[in-house]
XYZ file of C-alpha atoms in Angstrom:
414
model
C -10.485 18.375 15.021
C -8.877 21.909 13.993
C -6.132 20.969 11.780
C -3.926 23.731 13.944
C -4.660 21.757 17.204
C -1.860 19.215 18.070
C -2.683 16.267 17.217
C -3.234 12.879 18.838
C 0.490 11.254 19.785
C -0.482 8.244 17.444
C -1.484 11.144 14.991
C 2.049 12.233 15.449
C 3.648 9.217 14.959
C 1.896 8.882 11.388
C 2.427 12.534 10.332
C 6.122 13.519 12.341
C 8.750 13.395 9.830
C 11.737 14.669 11.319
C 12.129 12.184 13.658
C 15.964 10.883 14.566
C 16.744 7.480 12.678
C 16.192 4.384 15.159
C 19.099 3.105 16.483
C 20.947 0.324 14.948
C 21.353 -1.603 17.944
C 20.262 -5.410 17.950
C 18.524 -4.959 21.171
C 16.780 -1.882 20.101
C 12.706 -2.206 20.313
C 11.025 -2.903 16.649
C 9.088 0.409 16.355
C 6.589 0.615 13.316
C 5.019 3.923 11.868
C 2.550 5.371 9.192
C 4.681 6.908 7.039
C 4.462 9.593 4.092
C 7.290 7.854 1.758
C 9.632 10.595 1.053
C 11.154 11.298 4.523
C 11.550 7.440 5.029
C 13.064 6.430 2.332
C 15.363 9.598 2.680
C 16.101 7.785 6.256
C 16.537 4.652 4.652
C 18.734 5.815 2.125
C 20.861 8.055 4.334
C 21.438 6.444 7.933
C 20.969 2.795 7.270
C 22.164 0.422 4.236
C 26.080 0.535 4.925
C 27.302 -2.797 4.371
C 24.218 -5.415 4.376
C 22.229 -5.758 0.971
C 19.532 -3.226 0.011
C 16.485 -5.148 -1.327
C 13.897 -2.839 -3.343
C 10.868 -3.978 -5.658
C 8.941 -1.552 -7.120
C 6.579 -2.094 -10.296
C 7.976 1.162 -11.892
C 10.931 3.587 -11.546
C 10.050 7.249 -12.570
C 11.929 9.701 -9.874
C 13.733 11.733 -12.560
C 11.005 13.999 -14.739
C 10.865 17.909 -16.526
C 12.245 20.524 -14.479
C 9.375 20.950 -11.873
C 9.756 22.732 -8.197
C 7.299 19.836 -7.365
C 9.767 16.637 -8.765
C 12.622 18.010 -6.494
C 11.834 15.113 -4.205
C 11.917 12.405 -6.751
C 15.141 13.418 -8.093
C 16.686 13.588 -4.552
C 15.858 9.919 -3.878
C 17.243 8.651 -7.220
C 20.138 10.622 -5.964
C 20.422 8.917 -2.484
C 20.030 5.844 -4.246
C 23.020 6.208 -6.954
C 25.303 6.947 -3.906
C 24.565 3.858 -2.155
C 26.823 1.554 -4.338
C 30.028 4.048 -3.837
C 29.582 3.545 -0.044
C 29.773 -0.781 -0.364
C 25.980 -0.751 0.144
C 24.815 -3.783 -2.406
C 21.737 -2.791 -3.612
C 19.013 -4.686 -5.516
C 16.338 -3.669 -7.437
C 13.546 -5.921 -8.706
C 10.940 -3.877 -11.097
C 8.011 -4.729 -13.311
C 9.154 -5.129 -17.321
C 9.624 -1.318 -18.522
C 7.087 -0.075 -20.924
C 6.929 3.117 -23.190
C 4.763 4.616 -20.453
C 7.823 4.688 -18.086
C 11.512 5.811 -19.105
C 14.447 3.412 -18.842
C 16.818 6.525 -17.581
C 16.128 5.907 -13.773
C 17.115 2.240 -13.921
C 19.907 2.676 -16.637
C 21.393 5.256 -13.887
C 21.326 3.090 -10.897
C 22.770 0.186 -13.036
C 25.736 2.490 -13.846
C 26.518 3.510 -10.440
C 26.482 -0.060 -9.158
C 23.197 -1.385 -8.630
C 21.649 -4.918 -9.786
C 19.035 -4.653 -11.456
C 16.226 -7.441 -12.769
C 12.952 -6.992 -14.578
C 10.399 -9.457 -13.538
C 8.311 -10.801 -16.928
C 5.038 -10.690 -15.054
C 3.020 -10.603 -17.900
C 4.491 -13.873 -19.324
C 4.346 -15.639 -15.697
C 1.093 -14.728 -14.649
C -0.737 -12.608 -17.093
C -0.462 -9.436 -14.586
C 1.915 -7.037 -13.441
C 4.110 -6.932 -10.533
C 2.618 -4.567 -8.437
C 4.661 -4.982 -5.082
C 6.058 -1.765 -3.225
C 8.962 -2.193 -0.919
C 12.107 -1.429 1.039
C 14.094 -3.892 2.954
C 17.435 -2.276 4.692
C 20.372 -3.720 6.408
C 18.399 -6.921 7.313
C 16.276 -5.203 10.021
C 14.387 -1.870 8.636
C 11.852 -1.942 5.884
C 9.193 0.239 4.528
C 5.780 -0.967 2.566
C 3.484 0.756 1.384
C 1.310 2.215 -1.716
C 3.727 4.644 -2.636
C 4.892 3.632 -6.627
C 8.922 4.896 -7.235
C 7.756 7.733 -8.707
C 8.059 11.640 -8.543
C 4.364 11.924 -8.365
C 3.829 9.672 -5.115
C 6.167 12.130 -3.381
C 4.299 15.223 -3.929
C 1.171 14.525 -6.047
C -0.851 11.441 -4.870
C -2.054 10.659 -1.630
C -0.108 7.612 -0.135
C 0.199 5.202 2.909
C 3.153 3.463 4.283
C 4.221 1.749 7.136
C 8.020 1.820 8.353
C 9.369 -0.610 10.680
C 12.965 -0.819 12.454
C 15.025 -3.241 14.461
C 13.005 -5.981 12.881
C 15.467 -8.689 11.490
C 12.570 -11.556 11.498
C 10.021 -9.782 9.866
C 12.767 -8.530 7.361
C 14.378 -12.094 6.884
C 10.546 -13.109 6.254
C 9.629 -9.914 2.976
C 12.989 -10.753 1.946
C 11.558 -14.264 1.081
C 9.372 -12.496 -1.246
C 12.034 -10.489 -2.731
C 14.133 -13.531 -3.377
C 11.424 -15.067 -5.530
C 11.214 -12.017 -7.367
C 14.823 -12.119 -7.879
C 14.459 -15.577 -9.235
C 12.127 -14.987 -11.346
C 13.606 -12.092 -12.690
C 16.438 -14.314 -14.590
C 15.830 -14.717 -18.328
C 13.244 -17.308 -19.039
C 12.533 -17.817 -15.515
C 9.278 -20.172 -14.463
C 7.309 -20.173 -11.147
C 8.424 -23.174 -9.425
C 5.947 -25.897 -8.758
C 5.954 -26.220 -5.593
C 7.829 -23.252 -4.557
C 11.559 -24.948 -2.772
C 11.849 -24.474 1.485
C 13.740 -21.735 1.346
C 10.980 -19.507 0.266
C 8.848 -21.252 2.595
C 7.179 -19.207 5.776
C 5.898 -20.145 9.529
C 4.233 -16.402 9.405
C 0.574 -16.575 8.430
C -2.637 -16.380 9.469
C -2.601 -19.245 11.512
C 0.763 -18.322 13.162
C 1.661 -15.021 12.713
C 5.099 -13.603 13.885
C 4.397 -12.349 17.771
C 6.328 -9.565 18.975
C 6.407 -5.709 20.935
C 5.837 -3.565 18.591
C 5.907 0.210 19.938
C 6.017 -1.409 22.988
C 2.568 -3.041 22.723
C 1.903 -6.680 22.043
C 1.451 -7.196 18.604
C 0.762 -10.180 15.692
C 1.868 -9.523 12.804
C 2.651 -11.587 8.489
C 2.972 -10.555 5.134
C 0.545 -12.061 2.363
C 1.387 -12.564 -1.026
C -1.146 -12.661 -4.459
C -1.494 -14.507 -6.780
C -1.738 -18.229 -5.532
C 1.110 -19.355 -8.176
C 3.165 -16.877 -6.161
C 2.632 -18.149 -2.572
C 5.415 -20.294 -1.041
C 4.643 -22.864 1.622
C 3.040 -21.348 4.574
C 2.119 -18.005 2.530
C -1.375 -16.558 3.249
C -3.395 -15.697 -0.090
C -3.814 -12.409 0.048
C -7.646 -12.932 -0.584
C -8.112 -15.100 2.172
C -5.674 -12.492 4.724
C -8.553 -9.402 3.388
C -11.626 -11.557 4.059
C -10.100 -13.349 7.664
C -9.870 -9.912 8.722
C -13.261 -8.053 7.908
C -14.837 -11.631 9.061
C -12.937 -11.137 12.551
C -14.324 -7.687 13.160
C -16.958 -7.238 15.787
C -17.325 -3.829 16.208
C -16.676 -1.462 12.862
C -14.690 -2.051 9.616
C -13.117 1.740 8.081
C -11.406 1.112 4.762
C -9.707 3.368 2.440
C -9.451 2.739 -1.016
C -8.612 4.454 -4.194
C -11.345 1.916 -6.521
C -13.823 -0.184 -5.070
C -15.417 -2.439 -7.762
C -17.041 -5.948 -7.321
C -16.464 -6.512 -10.797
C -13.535 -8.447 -12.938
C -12.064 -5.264 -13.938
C -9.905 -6.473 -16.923
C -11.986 -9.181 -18.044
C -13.549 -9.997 -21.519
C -16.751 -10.775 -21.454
C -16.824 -8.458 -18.151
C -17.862 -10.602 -15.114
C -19.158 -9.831 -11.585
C -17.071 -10.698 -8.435
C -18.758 -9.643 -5.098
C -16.173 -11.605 -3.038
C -15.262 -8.512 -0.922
C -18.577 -6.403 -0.824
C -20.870 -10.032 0.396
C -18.728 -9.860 3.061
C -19.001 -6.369 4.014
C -23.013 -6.470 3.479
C -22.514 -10.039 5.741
C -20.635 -8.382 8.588
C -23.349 -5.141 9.030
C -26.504 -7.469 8.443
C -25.294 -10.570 10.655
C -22.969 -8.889 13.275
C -24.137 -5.512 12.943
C -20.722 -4.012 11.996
C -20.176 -0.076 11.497
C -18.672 0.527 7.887
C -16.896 3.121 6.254
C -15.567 3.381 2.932
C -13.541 6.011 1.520
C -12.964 6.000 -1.718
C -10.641 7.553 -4.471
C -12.630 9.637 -6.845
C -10.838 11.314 -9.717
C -11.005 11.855 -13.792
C -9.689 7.765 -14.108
C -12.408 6.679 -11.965
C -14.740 3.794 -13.706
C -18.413 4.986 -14.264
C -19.759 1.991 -13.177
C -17.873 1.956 -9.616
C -20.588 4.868 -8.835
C -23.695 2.630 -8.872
C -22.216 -0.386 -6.719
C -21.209 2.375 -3.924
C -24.859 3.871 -4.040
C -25.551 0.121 -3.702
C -23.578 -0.440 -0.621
C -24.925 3.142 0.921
C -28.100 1.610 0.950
C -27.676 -0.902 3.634
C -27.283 1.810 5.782
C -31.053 2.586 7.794
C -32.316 4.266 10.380
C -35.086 1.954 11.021
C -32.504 -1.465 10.800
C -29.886 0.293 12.434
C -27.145 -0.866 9.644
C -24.504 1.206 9.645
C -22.770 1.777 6.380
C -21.476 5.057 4.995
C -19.491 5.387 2.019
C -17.415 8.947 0.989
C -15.638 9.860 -2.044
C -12.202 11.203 -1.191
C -11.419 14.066 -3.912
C -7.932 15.710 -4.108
C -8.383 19.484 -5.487
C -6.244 20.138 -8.235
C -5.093 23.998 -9.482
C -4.659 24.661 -12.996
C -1.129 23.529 -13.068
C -1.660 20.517 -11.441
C -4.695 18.979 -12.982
C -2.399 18.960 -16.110
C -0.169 16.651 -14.567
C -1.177 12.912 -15.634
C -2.110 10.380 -13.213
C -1.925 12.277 -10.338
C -4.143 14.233 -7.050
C -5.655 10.865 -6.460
C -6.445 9.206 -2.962
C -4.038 6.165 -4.077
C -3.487 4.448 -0.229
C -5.313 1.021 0.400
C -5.495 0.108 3.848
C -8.564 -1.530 6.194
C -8.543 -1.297 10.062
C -10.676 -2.807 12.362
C -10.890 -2.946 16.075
C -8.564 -5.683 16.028
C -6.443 -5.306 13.080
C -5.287 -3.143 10.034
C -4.299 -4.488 6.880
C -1.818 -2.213 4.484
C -2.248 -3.094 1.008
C 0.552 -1.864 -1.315
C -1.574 0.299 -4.365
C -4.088 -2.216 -6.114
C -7.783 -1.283 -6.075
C -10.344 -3.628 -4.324
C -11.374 -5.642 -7.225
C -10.475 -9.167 -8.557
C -7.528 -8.206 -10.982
C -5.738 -7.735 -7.338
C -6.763 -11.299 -6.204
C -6.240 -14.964 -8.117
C -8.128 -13.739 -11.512
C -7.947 -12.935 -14.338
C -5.378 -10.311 -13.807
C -3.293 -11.190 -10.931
C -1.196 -8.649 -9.321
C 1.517 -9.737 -7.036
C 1.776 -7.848 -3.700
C 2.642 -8.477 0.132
C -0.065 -6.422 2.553
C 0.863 -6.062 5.912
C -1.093 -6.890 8.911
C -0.188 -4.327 12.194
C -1.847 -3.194 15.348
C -4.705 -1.335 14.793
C -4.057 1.712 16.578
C -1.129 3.591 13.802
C -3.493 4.274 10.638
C -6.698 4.536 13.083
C -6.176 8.018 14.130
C -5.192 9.169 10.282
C -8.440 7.591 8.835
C -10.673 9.021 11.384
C -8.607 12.775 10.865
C -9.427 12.362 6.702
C -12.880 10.828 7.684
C -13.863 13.952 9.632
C -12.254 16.764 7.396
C -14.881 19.020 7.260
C -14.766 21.279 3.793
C -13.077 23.188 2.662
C -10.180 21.774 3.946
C -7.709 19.926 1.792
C -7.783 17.321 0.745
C -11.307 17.004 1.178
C -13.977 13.955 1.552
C -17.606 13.857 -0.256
C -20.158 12.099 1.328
C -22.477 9.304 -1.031
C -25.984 8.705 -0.602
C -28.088 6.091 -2.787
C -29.513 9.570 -4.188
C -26.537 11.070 -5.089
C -24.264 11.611 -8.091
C -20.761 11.424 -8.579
């Protein structure tokens, strides 16, 4: 596809950002989208949260940074944000324990105009990090997605959200998760064994919430990770990943920034193939198409390239597998490559002919699962047809446009 044609309409829907907010009628349809974060959370900030409380985790705050054309859009949230409070929004704001890495200024600001504020001790509780990205709004509107709360996710990284409005069940049902963040951001908090009722669910992958979405029939429930963290009735996040490549009959596309069936953080390092057995099971047994695209940038582990070579292989003419695997490269000018920890392909999301699952920034490998390093998140399960169109469009980006994908072949290098 010419990147001047006009896009697909369910193209549009993921890349249209100047769309009118939804209306804030009760009987308004629940409408999801793919989202780039800024111009939602702009939305967010702007026409919704007037009187109902304004739930937001994110594992870091970092909007405010040097005087750069290209942090505008960080410091305009954080400046949405402070005015919230002012307007008898209550706002919440659950984060990950601040390091050196991060400043305290961006939290210390929205504390002073208002805002609660709680870090969550996940290193004590579960020996990881709290990893979880997202919005909730007036009870009804909410936004996950990959995108961290930082300057560089606005304008620098390469991210993947969904929005979705008029939604007060699925809210109610994230803001679960929230509220056991919030409790376990008190001082010398403990993870409830078992978690009480009230963080319970009837949203999983047994029973997932059924409702129109965009007008089209839809399933949809929120997982959680790590075990410890699941209420009643939770999915494991694990379990939600494999359910849905094991569903597939047709073709499995997945977009990842790290793909690595190894314990990443682990001492002795230790090999977990829990993910890529059952992508090698679905193309040998049920003969399903698979693409991967995958982050590639000056972080990326060396020994991510042989396991991808490894997983290219399946693919034959003469068995008919069908298993590609591209390494999705973000061009950097001089200025930018000096920038740190950015022009990465950072989104993690999987669709399917039946589903697509939207995870919220960890890389495929175990320290995103039950061990050793657990990182606490809450992917998203939608109709497959609103980050189809997008993955095919990056999939097929022929070069030199930008950003730009790099095919891998067992005979290649990175």
């Amino acid at each position: 596809m010419n990147y001047r044609d006009k896009p697909p309409r369910s193209l549009v829907a993921a890349m249209n950002y100047r769309d009118k907010p939804p209306s804030r009628s009760r009987l308004a349809p629940v409408t999801a989208h793919c989202a780039r974060p800024l111009k939602r959370w702009v939305l967010f900030c702007c026409f919704f949260g007037f009187f109902l409380p304004f739930p937001v985790v994110f594992d870091h705050f970092s909007l405010f940074s040097p005087p750069l054309p290209i942090s505008e859009q960080g410091e305009q949230i954080l400046e949405e944000l402070l005015k919230l409070p002012a307007r008898g929004v209550s706002v919440r704001v659950a984060v990950n324990t601040p390091t050196s890495k991060f400043p305290l200024s961006d939290l210390q600001a929205l504390e002073r105009s208002g805002a609660a504020v709680r870090t969550v001790d996940m290193p004590r509780l579960t020996r990881g990090v709290l990893h979880t990205k997202f919005w909730i709004v007036d009870g009804a509107h909410l936004y996950i997605g990959s995108a961290n709360m930082d300057w560089r996710s606005l304008t620098q990284v390469k991210e993947l959200g969904a929005a979705v409005y008029n939604c007060s069940c699925l809210a109610r049902d994230l803001g679960k998760v929230f509220e056991a963040y919030w409790v376990l951001g008190l001082p010398n908090a403990s993870i409830p064994t078992p978690w009480p009722a009230t963080f319970s669910t009837s949203f999983n992958m047994e029973t997932p919430l059924e409702l129109n979405l965009n007008d089209t029939p839809a399933a949809v429930y929120f997982s959680s990770a790590p075990p410890s963290l699941c209420a009643p009735g939770r999915t494991e996040d694990l379990r939600a990943l494999l359910g849905v490549i094991d569903a597939a009959e047709d073709f499995v596309h997945v977009a990842v920034m790290s793909y690595l069936p190894t314990m990443e953080f682990s001492y002795p390092k230790r090999f977990w193939p829990a993910i890529d057995n059952r992508l090698r099971k679905a193309v040998f047994e049920r003969r399903v198409k698979v693409r991967l695209l995958v982050g590639c940038w000056p972080h990326s582990k060396a020994e991510m390239f042989p396991f991808l070579k490894s997983l290219a292989a399946v693919g034959d003419n003469r068995t008919r597998y069908s298993v590609e695997v591209r390494l999705f490269m973000v061009p950097s000018s001089e200025a930018q490559a000096r920038i740190p920890y950015a022009r990465v392909n950072h989104n993690k999301y999987m669709v399917t002919e039946k589903a697509a699952y939207v995870a919220l920034g960890v890389p495929w490998s175990p320290s995103s699962f039950p061990a050793p390093l657990p990182l606490p998140l809450a992917p998203f399960l939608i109709p497959w047809p609103l980050p189809f169109p997008l993955f095919l469009f990056l999939w097929s980006l022929p070069l030199p446009h930008f950003p730009f994908p790099i095919p891998i072949s067992p005979s290649s290098s990175p």
